[in-house]
Short mmCIF file of N, CA and C in Angstrom, two decimals:
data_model
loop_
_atom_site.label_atom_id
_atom_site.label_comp_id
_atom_site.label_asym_id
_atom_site.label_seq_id
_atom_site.Cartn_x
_atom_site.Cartn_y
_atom_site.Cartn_z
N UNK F 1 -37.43 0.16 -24.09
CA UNK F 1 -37.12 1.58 -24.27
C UNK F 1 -37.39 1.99 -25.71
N UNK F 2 -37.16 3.09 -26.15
CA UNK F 2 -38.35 3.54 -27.47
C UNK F 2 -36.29 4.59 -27.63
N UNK F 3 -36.74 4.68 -29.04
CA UNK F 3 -35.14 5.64 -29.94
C UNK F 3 -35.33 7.16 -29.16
N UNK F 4 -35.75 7.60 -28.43
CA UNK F 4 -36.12 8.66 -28.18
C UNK F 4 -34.57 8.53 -26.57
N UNK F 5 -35.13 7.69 -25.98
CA UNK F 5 -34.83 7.63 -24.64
C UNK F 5 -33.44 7.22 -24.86
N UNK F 6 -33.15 5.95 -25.61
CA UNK F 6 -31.65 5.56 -26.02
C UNK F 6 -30.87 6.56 -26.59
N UNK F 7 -31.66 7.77 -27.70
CA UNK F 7 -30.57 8.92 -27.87
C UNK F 7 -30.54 9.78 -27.11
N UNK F 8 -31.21 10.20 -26.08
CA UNK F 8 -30.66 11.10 -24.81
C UNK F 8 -30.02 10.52 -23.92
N UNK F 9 -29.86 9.15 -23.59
CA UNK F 9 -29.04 8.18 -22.85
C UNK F 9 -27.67 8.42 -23.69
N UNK F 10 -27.54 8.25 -24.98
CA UNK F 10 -26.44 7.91 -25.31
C UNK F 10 -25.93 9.89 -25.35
N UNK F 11 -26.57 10.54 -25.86
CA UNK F 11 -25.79 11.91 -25.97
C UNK F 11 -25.16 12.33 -24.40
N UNK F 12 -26.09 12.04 -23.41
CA UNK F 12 -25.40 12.20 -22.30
C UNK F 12 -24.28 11.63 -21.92
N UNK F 13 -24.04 10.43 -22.09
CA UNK F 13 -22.80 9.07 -22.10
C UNK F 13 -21.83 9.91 -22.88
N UNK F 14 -21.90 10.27 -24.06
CA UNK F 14 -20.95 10.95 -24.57
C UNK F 14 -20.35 12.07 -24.66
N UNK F 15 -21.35 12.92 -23.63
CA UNK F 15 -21.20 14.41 -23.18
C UNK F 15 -21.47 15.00 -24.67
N UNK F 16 -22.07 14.78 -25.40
CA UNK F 16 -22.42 15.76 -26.83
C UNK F 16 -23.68 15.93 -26.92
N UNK F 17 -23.85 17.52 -27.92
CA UNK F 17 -24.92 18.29 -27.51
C UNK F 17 -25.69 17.65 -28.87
N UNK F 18 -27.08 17.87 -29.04
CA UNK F 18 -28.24 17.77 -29.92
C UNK F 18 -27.36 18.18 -31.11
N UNK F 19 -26.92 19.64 -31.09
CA UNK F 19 -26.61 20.26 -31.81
C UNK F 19 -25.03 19.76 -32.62
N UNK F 20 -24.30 19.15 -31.72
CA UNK F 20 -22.63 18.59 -32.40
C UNK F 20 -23.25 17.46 -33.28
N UNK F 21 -24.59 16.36 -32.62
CA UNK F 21 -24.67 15.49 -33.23
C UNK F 21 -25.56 15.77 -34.21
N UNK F 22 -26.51 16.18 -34.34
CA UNK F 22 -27.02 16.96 -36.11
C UNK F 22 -25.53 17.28 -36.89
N UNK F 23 -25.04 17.88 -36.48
CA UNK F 23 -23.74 18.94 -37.56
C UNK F 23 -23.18 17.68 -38.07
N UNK F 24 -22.92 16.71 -36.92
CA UNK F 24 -22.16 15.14 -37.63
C UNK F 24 -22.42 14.34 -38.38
N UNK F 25 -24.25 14.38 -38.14
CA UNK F 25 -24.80 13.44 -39.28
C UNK F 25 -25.37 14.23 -40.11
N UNK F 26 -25.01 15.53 -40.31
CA UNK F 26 -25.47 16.48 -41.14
C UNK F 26 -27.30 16.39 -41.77
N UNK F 27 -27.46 16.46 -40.08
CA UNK F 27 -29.39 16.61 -40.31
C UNK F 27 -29.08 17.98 -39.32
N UNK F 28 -30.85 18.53 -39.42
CA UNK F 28 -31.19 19.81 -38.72
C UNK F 28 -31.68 19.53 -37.46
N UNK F 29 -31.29 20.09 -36.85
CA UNK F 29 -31.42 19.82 -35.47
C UNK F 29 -32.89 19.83 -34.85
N UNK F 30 -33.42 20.22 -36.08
CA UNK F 30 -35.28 20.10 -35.69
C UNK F 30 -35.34 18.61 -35.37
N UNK F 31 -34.88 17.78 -37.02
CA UNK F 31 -34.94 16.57 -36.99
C UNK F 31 -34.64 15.24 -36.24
N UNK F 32 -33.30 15.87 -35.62
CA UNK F 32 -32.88 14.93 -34.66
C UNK F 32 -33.64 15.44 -33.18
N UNK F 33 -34.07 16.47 -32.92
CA UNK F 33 -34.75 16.77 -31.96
C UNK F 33 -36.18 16.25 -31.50
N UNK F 34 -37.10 15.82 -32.90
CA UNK F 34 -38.11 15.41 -32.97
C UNK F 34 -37.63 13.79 -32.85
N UNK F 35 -36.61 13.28 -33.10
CA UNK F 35 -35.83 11.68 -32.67
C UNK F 35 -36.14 11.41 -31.25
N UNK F 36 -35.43 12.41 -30.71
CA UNK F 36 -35.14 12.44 -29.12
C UNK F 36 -36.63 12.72 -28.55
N UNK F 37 -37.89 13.01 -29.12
CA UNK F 37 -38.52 13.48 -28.20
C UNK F 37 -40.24 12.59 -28.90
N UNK F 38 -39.46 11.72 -29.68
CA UNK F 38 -40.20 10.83 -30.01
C UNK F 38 -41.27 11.35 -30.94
N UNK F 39 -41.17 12.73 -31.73
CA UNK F 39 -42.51 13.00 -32.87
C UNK F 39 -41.85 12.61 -33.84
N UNK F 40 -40.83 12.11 -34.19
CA UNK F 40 -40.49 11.66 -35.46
C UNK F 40 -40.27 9.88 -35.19
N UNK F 41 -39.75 9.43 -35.84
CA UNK F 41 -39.17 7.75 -36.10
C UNK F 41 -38.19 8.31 -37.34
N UNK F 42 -36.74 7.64 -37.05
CA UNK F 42 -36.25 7.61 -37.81
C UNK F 42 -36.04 6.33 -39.09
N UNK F 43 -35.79 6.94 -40.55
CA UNK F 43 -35.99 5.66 -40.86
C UNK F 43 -34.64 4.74 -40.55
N UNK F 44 -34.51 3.57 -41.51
CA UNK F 44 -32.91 2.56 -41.20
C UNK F 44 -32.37 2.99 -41.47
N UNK F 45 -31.85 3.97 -42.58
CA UNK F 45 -30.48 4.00 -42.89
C UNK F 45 -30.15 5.10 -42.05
N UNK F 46 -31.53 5.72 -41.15
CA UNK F 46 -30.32 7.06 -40.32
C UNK F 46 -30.38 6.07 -38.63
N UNK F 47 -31.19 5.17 -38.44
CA UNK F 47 -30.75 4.15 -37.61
C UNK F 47 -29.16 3.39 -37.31
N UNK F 48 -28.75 3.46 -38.68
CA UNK F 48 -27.54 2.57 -39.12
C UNK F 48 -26.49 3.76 -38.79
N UNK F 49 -26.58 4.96 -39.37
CA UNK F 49 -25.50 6.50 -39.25
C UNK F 49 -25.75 6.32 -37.77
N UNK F 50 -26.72 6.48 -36.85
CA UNK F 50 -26.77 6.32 -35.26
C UNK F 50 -25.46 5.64 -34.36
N UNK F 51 -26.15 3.92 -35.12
CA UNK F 51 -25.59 2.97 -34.35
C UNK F 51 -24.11 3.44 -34.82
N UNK F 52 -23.71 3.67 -36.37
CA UNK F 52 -22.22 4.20 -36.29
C UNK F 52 -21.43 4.91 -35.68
N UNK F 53 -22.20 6.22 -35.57
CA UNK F 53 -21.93 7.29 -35.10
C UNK F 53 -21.74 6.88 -33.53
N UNK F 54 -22.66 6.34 -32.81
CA UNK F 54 -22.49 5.83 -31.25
C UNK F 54 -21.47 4.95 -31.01
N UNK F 55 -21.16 3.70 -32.21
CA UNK F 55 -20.53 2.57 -31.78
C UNK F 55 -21.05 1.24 -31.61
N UNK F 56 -22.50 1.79 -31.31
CA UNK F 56 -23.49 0.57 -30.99
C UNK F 56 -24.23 -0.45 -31.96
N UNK F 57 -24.90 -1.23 -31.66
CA UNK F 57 -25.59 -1.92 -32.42
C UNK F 57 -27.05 -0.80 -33.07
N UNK F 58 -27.93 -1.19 -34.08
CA UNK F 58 -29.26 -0.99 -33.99
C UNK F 58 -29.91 -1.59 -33.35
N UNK F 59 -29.52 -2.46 -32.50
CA UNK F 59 -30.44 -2.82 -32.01
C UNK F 59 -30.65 -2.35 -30.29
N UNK F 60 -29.30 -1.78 -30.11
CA UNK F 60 -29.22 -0.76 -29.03
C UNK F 60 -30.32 0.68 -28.96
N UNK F 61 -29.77 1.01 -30.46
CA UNK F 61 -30.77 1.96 -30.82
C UNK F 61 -32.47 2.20 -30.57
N UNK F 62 -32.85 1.06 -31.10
CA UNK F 62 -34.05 0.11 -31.21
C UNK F 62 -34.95 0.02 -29.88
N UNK F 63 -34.01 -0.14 -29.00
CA UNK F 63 -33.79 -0.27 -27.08
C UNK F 63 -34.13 -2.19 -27.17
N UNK F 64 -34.20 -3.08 -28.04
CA UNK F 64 -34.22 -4.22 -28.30
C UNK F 64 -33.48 -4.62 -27.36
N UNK F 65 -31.75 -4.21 -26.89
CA UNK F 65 -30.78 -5.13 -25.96
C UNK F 65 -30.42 -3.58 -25.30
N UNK F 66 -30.35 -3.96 -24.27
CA UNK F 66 -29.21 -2.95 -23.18
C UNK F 66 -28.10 -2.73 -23.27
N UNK F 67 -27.21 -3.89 -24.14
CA UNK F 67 -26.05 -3.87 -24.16
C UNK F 67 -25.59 -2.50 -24.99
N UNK F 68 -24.97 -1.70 -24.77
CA UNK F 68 -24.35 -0.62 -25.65
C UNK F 68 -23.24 -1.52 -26.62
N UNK F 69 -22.56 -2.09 -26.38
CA UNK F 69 -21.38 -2.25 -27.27
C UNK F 69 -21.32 -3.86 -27.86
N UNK F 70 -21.16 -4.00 -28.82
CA UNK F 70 -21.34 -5.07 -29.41
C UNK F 70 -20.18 -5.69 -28.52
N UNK F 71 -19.85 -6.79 -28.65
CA UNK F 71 -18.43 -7.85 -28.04
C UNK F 71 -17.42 -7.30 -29.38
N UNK F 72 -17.26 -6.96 -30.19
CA UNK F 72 -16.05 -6.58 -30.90
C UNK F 72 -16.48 -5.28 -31.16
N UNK F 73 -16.32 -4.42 -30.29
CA UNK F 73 -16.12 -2.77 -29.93
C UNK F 73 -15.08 -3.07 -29.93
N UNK F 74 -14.12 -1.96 -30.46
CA UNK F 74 -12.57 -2.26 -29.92
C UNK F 74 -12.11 -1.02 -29.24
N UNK F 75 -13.42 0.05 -29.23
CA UNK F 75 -12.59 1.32 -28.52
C UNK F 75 -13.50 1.54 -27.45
N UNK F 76 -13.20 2.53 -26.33
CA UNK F 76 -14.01 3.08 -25.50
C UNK F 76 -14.60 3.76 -25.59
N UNK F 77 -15.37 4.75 -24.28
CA UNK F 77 -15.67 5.96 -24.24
C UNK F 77 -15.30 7.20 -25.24
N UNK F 78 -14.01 7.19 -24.34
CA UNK F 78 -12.96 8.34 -24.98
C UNK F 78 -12.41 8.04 -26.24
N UNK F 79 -12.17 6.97 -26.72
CA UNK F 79 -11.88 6.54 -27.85
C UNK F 79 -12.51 7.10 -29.16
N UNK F 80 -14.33 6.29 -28.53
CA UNK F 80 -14.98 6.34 -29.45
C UNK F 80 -15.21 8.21 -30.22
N UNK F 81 -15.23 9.16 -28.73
CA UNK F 81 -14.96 10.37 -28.60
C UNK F 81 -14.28 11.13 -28.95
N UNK F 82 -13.05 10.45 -29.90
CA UNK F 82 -11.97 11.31 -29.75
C UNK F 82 -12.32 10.67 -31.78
N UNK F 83 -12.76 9.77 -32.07
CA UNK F 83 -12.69 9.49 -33.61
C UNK F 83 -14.20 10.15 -33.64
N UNK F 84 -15.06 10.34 -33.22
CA UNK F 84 -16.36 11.43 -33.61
C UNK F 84 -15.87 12.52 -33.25
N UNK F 85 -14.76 13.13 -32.90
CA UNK F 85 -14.50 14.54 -33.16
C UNK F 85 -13.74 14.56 -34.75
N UNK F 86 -13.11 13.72 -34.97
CA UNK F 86 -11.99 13.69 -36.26
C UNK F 86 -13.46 13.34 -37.23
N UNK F 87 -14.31 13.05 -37.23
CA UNK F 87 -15.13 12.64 -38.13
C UNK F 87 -15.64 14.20 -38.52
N UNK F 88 -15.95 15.00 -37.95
CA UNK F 88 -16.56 16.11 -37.55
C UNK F 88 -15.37 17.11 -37.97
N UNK F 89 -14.67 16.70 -38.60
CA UNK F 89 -13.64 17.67 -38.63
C UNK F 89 -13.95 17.76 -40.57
N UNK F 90 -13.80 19.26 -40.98
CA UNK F 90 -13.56 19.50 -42.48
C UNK F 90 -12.14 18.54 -42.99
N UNK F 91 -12.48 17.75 -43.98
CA UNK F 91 -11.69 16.88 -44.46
C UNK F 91 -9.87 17.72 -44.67
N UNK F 92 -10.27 18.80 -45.29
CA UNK F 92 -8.70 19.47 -45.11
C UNK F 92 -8.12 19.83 -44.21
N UNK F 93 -8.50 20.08 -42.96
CA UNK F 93 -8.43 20.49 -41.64
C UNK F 93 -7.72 19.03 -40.52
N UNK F 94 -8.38 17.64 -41.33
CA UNK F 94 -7.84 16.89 -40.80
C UNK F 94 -6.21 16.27 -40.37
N UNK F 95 -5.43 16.75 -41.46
CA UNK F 95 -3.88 16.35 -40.97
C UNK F 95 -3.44 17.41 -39.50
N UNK F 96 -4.34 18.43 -39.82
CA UNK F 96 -3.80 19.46 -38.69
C UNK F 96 -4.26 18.58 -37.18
N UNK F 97 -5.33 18.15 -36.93
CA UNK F 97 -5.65 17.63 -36.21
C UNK F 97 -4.74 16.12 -35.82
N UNK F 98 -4.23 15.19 -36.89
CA UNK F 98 -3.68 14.13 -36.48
C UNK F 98 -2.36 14.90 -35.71
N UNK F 99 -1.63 15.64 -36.81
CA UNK F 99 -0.25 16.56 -36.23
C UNK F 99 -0.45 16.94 -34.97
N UNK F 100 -1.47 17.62 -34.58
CA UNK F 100 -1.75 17.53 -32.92
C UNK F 100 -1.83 16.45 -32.33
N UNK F 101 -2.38 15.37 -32.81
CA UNK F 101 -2.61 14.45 -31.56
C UNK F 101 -0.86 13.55 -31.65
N UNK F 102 -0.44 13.68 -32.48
CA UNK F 102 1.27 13.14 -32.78
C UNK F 102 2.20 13.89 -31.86
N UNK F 103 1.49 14.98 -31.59
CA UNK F 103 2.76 16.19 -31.01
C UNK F 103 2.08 16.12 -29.48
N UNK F 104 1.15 15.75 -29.15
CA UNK F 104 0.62 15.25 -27.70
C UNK F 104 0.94 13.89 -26.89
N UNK F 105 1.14 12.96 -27.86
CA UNK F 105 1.15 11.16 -28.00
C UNK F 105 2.94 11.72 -27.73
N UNK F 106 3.57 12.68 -28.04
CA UNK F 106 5.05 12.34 -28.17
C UNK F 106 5.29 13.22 -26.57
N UNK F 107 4.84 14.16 -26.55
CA UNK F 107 5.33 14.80 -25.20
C UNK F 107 5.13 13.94 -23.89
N UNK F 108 6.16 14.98 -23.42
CA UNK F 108 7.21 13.87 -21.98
C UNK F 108 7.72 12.82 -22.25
N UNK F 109 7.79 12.14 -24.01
CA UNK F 109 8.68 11.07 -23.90
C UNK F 109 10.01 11.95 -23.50
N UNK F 110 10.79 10.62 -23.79
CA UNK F 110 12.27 11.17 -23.34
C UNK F 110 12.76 10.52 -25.06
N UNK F 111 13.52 11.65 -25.39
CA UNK F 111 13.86 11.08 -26.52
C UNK F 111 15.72 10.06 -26.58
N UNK F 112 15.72 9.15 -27.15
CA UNK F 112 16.70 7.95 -26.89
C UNK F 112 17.63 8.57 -28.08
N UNK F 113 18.79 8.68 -26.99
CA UNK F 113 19.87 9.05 -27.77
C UNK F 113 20.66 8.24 -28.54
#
């Protein structure tokens, strides 16, 4: 498989658009578009922001192995999904976001008297 095919495989897997994933790795969406459609090659170090950004190896990237997730992935899908939204978040904006996910993680407990 060629970087073209592995990043429309993987944007679909993750339900994210061309456009969320440019804003994340803060390229233009020309650029990552010409990725996906194979007129560009990216070089390594935006290979490496990829495999981060996905979770995966480069060499997933690469289409070298099939495997998506290295053996010490430690998160999932949704996991991985839910820390590329906090990544994506304006750095000051971020406590607001943990405070939400604290005030979600706590509801329907029962609180112990």
């Amino acid at each position: 498989m060629d970087i073209g095919t592995q990043l429309r495989n993987l944007l679909e897997q993750d339900g994210i658009t061309q456009k969320e994933l440019a804003e994340a790795l803060n390229i233009s969406t020309t650029t990552l578009n010409g990725y996906v459609q194979n007129r560009r090659q990216p070089d390594a170090r935006m290979v490496i922001r990829l495999a981060s950004y996905f979770h995966t190896t480069t060499d997933y990237i690469y289409g070298l192995t099939t495997l998506r997730e290295s053996t010490t992935t430690p998160y999932n899908a949704e996991e991985r999904h839910l820390v590329n939204i906090y990544r994506a978040i304006p750095e000051d904006k971020r406590p607001l976001y943990i405070e939400t996910g604290r005030t979600f993680s706590n509801f329907g407990k029962k609180k112990k008297k």
